[in-house]
mmCIF file of C-alpha atoms and ligand atoms in Angstrom:
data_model
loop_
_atom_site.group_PDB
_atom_site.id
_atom_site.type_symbol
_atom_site.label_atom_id
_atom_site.label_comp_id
_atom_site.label_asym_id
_atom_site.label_seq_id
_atom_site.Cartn_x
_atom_site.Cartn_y
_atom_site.Cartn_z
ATOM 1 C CA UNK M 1 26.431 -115.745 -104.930
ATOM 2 C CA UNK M 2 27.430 -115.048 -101.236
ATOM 3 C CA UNK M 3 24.563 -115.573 -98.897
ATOM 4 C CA UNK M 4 23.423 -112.204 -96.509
ATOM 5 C CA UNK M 5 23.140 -112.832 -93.321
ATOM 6 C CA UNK M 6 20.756 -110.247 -91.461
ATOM 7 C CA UNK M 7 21.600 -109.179 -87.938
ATOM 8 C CA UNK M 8 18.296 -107.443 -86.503
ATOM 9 C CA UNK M 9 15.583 -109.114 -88.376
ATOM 10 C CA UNK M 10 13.064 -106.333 -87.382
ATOM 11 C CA UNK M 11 10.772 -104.632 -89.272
ATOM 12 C CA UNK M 12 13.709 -103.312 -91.931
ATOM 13 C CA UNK M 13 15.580 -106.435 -91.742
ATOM 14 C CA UNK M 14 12.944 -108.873 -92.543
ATOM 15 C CA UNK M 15 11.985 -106.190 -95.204
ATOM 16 C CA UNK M 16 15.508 -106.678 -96.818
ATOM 17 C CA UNK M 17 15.309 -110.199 -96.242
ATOM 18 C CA UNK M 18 11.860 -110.597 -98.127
ATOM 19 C CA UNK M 19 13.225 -108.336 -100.949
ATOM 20 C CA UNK M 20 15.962 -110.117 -100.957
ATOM 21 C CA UNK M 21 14.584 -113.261 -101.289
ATOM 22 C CA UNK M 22 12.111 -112.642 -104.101
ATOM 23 C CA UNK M 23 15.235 -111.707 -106.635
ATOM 24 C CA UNK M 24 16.201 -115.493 -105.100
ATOM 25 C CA UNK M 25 18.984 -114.555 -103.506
ATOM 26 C CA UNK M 26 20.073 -116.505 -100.430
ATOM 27 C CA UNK M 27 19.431 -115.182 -96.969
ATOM 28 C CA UNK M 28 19.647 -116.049 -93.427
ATOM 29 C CA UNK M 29 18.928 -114.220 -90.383
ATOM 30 C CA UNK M 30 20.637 -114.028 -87.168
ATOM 31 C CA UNK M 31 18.129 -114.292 -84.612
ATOM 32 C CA UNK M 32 18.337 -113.124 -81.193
ATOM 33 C CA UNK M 33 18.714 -115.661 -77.783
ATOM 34 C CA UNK M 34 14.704 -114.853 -77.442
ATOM 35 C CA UNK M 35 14.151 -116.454 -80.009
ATOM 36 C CA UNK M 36 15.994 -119.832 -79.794
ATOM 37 C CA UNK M 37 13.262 -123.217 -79.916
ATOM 38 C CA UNK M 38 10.385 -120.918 -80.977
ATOM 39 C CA UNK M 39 11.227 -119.130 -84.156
ATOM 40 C CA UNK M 40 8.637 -119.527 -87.068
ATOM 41 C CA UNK M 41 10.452 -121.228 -89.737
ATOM 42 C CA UNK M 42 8.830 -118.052 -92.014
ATOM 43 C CA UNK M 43 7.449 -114.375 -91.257
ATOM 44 C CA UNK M 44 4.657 -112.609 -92.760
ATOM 45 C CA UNK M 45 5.404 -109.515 -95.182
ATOM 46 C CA UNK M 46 3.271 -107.439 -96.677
ATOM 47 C CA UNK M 47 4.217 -105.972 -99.210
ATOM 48 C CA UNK M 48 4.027 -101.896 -100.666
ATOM 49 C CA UNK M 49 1.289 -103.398 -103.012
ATOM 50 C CA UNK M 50 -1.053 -104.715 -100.360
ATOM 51 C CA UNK M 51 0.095 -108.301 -101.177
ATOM 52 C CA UNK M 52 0.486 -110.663 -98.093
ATOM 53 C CA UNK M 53 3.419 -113.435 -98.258
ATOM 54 C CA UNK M 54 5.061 -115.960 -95.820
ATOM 55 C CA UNK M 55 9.212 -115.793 -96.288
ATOM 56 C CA UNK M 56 10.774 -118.253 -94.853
ATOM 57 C CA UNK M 57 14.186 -117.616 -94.314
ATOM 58 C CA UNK M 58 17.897 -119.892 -93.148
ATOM 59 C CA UNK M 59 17.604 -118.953 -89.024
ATOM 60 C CA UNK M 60 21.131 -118.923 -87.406
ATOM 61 C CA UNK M 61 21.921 -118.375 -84.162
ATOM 62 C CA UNK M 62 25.347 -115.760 -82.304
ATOM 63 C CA UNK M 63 27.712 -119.371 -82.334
ATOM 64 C CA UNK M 64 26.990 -120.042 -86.105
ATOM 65 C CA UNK M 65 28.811 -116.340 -87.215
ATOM 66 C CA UNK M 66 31.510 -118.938 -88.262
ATOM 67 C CA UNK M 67 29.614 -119.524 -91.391
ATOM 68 C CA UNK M 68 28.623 -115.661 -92.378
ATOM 69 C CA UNK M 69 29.698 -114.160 -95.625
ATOM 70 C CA UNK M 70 28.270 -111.147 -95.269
ATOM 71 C CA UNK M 71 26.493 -109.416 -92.515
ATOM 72 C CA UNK M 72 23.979 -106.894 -92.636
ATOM 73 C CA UNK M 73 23.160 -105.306 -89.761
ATOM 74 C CA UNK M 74 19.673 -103.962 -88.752
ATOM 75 C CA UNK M 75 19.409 -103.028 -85.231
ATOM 76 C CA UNK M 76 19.151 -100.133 -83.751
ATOM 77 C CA UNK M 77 21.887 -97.937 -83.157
ATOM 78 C CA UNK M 78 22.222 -99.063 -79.090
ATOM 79 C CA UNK M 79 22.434 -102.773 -80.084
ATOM 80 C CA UNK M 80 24.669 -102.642 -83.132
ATOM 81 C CA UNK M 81 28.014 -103.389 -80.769
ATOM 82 C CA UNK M 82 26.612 -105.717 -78.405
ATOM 83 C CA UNK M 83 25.128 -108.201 -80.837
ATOM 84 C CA UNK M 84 28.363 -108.127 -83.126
ATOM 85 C CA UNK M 85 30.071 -109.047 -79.922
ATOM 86 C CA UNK M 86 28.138 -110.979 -79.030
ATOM 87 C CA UNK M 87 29.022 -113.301 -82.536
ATOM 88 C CA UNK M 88 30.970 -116.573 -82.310
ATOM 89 C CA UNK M 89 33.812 -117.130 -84.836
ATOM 90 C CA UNK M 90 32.668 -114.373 -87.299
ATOM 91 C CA UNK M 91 35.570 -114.868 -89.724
ATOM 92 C CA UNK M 92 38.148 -111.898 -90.572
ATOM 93 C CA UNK M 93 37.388 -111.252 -94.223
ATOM 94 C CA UNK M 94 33.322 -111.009 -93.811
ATOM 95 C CA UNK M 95 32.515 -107.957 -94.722
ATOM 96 C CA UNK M 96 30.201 -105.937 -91.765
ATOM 97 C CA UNK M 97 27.548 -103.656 -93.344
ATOM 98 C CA UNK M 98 25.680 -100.895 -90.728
ATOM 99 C CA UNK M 99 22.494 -99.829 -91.882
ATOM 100 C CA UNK M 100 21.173 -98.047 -88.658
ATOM 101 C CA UNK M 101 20.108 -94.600 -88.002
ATOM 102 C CA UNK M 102 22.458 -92.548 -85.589
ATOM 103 C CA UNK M 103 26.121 -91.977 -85.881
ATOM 104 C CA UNK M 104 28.767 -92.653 -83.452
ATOM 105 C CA UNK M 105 28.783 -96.344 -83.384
ATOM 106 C CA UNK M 106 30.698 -97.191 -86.697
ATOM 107 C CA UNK M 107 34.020 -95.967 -84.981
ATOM 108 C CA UNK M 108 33.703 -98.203 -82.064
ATOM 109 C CA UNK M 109 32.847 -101.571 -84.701
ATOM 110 C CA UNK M 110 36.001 -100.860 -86.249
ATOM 111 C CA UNK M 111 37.849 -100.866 -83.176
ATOM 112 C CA UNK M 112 36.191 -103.965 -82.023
ATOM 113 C CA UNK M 113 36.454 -105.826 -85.453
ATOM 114 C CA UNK M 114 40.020 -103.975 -86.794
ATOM 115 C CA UNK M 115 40.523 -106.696 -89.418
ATOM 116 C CA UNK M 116 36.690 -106.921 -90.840
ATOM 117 C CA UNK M 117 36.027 -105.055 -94.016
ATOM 118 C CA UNK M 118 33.456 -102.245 -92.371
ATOM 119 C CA UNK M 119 30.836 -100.346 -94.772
ATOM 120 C CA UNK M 120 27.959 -98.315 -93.464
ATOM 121 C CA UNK M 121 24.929 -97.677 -95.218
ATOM 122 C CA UNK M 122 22.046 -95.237 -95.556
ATOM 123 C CA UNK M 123 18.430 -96.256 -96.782
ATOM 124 C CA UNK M 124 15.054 -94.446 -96.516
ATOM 125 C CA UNK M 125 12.911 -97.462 -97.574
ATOM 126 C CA UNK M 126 10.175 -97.334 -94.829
ATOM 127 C CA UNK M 127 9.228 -100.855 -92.641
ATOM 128 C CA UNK M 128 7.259 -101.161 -89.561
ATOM 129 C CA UNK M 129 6.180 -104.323 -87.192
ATOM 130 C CA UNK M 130 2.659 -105.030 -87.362
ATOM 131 C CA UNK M 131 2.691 -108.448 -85.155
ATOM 132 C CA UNK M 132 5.115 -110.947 -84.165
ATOM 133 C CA UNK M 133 6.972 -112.189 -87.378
ATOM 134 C CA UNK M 134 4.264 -109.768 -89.500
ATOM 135 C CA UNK M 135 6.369 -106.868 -91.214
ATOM 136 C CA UNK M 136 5.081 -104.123 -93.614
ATOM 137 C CA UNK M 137 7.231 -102.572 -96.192
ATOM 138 C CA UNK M 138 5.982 -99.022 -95.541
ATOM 139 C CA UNK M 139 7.900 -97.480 -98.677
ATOM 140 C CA UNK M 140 10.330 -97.565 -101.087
ATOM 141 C CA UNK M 141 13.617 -95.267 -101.002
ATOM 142 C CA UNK M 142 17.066 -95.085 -101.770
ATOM 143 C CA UNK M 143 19.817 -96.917 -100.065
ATOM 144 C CA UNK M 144 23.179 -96.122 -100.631
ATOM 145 C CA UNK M 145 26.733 -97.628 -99.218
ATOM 146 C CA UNK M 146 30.198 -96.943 -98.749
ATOM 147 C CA UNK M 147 33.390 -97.951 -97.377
ATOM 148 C CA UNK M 148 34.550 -97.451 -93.551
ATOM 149 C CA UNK M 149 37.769 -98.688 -93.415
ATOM 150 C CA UNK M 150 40.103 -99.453 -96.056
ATOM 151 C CA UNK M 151 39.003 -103.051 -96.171
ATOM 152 C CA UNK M 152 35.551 -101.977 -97.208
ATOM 153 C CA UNK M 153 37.112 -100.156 -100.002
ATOM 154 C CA UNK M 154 36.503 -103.246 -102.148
ATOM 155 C CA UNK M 155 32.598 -104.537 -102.162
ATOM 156 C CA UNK M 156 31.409 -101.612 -103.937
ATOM 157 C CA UNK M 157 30.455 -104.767 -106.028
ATOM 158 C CA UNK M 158 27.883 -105.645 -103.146
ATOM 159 C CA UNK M 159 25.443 -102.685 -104.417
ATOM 160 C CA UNK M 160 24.879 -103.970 -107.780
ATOM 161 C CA UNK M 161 22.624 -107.352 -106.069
ATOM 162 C CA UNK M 162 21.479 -105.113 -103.418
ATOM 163 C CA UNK M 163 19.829 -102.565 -106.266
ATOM 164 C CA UNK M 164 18.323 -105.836 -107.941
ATOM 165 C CA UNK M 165 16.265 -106.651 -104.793
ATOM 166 C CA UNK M 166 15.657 -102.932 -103.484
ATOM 167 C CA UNK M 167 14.427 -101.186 -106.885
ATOM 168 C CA UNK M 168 17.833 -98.890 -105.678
ATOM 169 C CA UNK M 169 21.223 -98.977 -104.270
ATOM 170 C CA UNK M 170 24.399 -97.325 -105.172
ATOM 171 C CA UNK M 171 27.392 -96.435 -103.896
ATOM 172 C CA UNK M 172 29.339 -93.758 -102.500
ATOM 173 C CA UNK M 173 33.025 -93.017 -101.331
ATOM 174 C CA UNK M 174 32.100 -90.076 -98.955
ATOM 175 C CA UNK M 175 29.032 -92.235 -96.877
ATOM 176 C CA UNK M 176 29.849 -90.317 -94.137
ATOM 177 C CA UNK M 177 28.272 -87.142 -96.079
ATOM 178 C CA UNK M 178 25.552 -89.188 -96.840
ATOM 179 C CA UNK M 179 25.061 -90.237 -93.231
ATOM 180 C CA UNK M 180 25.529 -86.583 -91.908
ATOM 181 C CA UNK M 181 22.668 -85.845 -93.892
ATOM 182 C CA UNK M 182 20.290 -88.017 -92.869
ATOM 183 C CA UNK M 183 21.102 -87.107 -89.073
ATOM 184 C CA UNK M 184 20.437 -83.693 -89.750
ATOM 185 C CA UNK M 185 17.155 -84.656 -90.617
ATOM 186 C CA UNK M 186 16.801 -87.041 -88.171
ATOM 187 C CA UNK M 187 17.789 -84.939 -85.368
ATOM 188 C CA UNK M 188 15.482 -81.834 -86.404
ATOM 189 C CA UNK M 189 12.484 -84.409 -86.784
ATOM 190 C CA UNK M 190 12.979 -86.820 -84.303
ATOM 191 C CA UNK M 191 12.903 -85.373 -80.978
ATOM 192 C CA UNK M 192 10.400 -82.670 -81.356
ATOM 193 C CA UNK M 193 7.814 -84.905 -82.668
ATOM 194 C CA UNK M 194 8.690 -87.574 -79.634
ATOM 195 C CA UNK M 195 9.149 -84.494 -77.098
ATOM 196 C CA UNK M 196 5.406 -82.869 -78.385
ATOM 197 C CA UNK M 197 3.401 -86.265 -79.396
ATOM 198 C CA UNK M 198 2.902 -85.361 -83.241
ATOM 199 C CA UNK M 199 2.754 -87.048 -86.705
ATOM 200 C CA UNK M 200 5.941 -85.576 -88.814
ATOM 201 C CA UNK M 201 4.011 -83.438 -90.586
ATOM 202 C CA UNK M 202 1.991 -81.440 -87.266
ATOM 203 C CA UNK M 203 6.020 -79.672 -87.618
ATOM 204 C CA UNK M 204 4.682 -77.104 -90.295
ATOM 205 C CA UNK M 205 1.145 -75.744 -87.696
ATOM 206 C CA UNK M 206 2.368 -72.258 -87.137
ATOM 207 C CA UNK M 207 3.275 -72.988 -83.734
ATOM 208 C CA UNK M 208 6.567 -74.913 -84.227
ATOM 209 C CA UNK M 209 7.368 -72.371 -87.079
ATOM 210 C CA UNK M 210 10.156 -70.624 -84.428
ATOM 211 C CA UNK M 211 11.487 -73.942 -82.839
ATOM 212 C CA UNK M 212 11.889 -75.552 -86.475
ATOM 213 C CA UNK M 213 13.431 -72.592 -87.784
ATOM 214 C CA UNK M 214 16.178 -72.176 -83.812
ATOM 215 C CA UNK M 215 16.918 -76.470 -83.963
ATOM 216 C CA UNK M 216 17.282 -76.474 -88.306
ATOM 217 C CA UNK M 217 19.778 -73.669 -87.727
ATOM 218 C CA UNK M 218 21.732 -75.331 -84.540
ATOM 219 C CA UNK M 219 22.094 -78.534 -86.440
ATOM 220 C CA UNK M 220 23.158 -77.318 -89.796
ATOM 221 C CA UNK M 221 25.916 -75.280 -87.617
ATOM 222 C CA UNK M 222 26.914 -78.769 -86.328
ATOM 223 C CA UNK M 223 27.092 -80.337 -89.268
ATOM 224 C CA UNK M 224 28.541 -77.107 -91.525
ATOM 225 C CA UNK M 225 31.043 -77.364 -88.442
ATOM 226 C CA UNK M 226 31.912 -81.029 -89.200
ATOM 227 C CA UNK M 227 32.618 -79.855 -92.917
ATOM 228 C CA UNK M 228 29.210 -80.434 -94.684
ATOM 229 C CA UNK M 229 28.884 -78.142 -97.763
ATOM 230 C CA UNK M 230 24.901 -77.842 -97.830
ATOM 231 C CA UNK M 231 23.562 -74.380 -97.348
ATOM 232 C CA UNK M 232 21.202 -73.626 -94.358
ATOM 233 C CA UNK M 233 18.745 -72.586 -97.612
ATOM 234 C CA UNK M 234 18.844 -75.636 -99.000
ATOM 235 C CA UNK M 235 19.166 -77.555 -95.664
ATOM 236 C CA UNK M 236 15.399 -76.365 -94.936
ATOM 237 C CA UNK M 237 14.601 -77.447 -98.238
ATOM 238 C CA UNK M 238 15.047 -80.874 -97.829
ATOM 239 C CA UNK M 239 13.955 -80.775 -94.518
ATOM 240 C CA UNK M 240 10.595 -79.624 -95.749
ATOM 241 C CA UNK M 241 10.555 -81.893 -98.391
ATOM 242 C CA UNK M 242 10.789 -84.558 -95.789
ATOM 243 C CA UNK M 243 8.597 -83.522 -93.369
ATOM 244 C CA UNK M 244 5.656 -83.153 -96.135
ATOM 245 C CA UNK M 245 6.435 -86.311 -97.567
ATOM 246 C CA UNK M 246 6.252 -87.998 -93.883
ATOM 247 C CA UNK M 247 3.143 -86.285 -92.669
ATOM 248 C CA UNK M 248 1.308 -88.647 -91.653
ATOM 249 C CA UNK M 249 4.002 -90.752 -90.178
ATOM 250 C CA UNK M 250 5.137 -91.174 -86.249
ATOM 251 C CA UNK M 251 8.665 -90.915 -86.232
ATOM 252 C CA UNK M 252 10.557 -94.189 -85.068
ATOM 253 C CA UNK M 253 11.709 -92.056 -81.654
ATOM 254 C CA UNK M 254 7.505 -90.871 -80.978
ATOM 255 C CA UNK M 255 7.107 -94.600 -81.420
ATOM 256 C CA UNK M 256 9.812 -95.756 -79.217
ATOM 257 C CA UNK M 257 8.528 -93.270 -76.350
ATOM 258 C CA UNK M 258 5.066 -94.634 -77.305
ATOM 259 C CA UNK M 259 5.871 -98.089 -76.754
ATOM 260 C CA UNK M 260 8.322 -97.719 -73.868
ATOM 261 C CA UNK M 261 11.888 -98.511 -75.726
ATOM 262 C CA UNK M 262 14.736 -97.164 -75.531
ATOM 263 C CA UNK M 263 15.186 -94.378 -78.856
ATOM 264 C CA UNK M 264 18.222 -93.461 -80.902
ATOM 265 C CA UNK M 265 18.636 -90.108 -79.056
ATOM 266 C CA UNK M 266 22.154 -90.786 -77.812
ATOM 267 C CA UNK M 267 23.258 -91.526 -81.634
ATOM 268 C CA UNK M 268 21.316 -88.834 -83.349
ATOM 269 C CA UNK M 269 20.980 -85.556 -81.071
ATOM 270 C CA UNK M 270 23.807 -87.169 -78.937
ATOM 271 C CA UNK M 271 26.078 -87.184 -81.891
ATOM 272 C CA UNK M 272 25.200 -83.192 -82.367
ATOM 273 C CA UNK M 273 26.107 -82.451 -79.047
ATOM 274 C CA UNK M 274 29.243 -84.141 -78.887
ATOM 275 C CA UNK M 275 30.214 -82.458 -81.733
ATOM 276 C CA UNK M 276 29.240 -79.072 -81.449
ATOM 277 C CA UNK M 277 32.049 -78.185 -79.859
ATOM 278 C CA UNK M 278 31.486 -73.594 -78.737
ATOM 279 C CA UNK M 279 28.513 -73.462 -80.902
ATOM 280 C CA UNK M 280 25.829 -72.778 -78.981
ATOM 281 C CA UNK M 281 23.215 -75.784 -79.212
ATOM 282 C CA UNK M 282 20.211 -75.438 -76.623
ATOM 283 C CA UNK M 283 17.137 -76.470 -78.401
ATOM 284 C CA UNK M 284 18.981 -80.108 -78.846
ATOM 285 C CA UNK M 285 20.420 -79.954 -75.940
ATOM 286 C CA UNK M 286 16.690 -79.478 -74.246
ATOM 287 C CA UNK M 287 15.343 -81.828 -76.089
ATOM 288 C CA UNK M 288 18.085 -84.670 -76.099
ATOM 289 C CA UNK M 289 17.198 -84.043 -71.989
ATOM 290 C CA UNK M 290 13.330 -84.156 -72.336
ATOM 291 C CA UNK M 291 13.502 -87.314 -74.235
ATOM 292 C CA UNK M 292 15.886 -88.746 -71.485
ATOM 293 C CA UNK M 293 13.390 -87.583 -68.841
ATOM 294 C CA UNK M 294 10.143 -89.417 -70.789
ATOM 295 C CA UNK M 295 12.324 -92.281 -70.580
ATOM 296 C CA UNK M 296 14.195 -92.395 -73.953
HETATM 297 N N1 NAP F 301 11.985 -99.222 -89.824
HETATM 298 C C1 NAP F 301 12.303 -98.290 -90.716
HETATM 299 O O1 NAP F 301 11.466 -97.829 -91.496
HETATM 300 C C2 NAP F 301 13.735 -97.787 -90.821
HETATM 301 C C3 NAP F 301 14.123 -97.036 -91.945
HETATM 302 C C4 NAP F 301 15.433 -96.592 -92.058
HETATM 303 C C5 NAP F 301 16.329 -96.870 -91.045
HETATM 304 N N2 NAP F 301 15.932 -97.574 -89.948
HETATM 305 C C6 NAP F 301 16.926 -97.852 -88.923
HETATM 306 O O2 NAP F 301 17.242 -99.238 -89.009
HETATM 307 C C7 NAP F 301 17.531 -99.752 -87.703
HETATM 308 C C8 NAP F 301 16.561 -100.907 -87.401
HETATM 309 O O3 NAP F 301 15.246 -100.371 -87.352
HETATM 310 P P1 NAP F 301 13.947 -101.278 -87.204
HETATM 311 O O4 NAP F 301 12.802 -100.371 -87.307
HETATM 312 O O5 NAP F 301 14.038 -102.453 -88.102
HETATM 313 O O6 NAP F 301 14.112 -101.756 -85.673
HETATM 314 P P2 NAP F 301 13.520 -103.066 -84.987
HETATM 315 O O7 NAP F 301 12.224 -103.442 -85.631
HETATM 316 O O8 NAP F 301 13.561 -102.823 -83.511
HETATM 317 O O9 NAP F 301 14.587 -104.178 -85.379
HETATM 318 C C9 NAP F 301 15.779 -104.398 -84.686
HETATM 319 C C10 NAP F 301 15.921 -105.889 -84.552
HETATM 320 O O10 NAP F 301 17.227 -106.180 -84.052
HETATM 321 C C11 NAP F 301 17.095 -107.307 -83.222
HETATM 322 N N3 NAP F 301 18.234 -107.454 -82.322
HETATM 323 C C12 NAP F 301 18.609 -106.625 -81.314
HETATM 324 N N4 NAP F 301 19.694 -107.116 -80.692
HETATM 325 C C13 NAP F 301 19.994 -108.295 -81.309
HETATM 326 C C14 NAP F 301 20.990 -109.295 -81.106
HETATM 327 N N5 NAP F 301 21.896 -109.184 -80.136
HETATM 328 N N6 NAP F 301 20.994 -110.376 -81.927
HETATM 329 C C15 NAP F 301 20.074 -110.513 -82.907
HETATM 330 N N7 NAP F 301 19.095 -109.606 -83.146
HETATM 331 C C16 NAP F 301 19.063 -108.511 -82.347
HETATM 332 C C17 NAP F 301 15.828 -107.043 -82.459
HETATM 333 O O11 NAP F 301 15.382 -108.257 -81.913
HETATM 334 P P3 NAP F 301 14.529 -108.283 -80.560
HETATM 335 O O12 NAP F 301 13.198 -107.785 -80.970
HETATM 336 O O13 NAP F 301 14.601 -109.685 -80.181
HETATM 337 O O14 NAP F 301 15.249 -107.331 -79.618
HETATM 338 C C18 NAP F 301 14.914 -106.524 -83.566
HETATM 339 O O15 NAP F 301 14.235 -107.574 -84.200
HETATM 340 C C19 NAP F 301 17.378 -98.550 -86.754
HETATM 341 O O16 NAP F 301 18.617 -97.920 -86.573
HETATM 342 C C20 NAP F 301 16.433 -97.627 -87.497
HETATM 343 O O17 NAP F 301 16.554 -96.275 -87.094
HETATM 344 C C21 NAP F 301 14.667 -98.058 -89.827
#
């Protein structure tokens, strides 16, 4: 069995790593330069069920890419590129998996890495940091994959492992459908509740009812634009669906703001800009510039 090796281990990464690692399959993860000489040989998870357990996991290190078979990354959108560059002797044939949020940077990996096999992939398990090394596993989703370049074409096989340790993972030749969808959500959900300091769900009091209904329709235009088949009806739908299902969650940009980081706005609303061409955008556009000004 090829060993994963998990670039970001954050609160999803360590998630897939402890998932991962209780169907015993091997994993190591690629730790950043903070943490050279004073990485716990284990982190804490905690699992959906309450239960608390120390993984301990193979650490490598960006010189040690020589010996990767297959890379999962799990960084944010902004640090995807630099830490694959950042990669010593990553050989040719390893296949490179993107599981951010965002869009955007999976063209510029395959321009930096032309002869890797490139997949991307979409999840909506739920993870968040609770200490140093001390992850929760928030909740259990879907994750799906699919091919980026040609290369990728051929580890659909990688899904069937991936669904062993996850509860569910499949695969998908038109990802970037898959993707699209999740932005839309993403950029409807993201900024307002960063922009207006609100749990998910605070989207459906009465007075957001006009702004969800103005930023739902510029973003489905986007994405209808970009050749997305999903009705505006059943676009709200879903979007609904998610919001009620989320409503007591802080979206990972409200946190970001919260805790001073930098957010995923340039991938998510900064994707819908870029590509919404004459249609008119300005609720994103206002809000991709208010989360800029509170420092995202
Ligand atoms: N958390 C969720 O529930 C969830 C769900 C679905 C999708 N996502 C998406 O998944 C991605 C990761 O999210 P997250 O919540 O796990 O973020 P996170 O907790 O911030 O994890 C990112 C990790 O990447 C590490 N990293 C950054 N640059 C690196 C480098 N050059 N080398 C090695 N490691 C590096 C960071 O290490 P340092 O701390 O040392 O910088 C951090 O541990 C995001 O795009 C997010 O939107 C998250």
């Amino acid at each position: 069995m090829r060993e994963w090796t998990i670039l970001g281990a954050g609160a999803l990464g360590c998630t897939f790593a402890a998932l991962l690692k209780a169907q015993q399959q091997p994993v190591s993860l690629l730790l950043s330069e903070r943490h050279r000489g004073h990485f716990h040989p284990a982190f804490e998870f905690i699992a959906l069920n309450e239960r608390h357990r120390l993984v301990s996991t193979h650490p490598r290190f960006a010189e040690q890419a020589a010996g990767v078979e297959c890379l999962l990354v799990m960084t944010k959108a902004y640090q995807v590129l630099p830490a694959l560059q950042s990669l010593r002797g990553l050989p040719a044939d390893t296949p490179i998996i993107l599981l951010h949020n965002g869009m955007g940077v999976a063209d510029e990996v395959a321009r930096a890495f032309p002869h890797n096999p490139l997949l991307a992939g979409v999840t909506s398990h739920g993870a968040l940091k609770e200490g140093p090394w001390q992850v929760r596993h928030t909740g259990k989703g879907e994750t799906w994959l699919g091919p980026v370049n040609e290369g990728g074409k051929a580890f659909a096989h990688l899904q069937a492992p991936l669904a062993r340790a996850l509860g569910h993972a499949a695969w998908s030749e038109d990802i970037l459908s898959l993707q699209h969808r999740k932005l839309a959500i993403n950029a409807v959900i993201n900024p307002l509740t960063a922009c207006h300091h609100i749990r998910n769900g605070q989207l459906h009091e009465p007075r957001f009812a006009d702004v969800l209904e103005q930023l739902s329709e510029e973003v489905h235009a986007v994405l209808a634009q970009l050749g997305e088949t999903e009705t505006l009806a059943q676009f709200r739908r879903r979007l609904n669906a998610v919001i009620e299902l989320t409503a007591t969650n802080y979206s990972s940009m409200h946190q970001d703001l919260a805790h001073r980081r930098p957010t995923e706005i340039d991938h998510i609303t900064g994707y819908v800009l870029s590509h919404a061409g004459k249609l008119p955008v300005p609720v994103c556009r206002q809000l991709y510039h208010e989360v800029k000004r509170l420092g995202g």
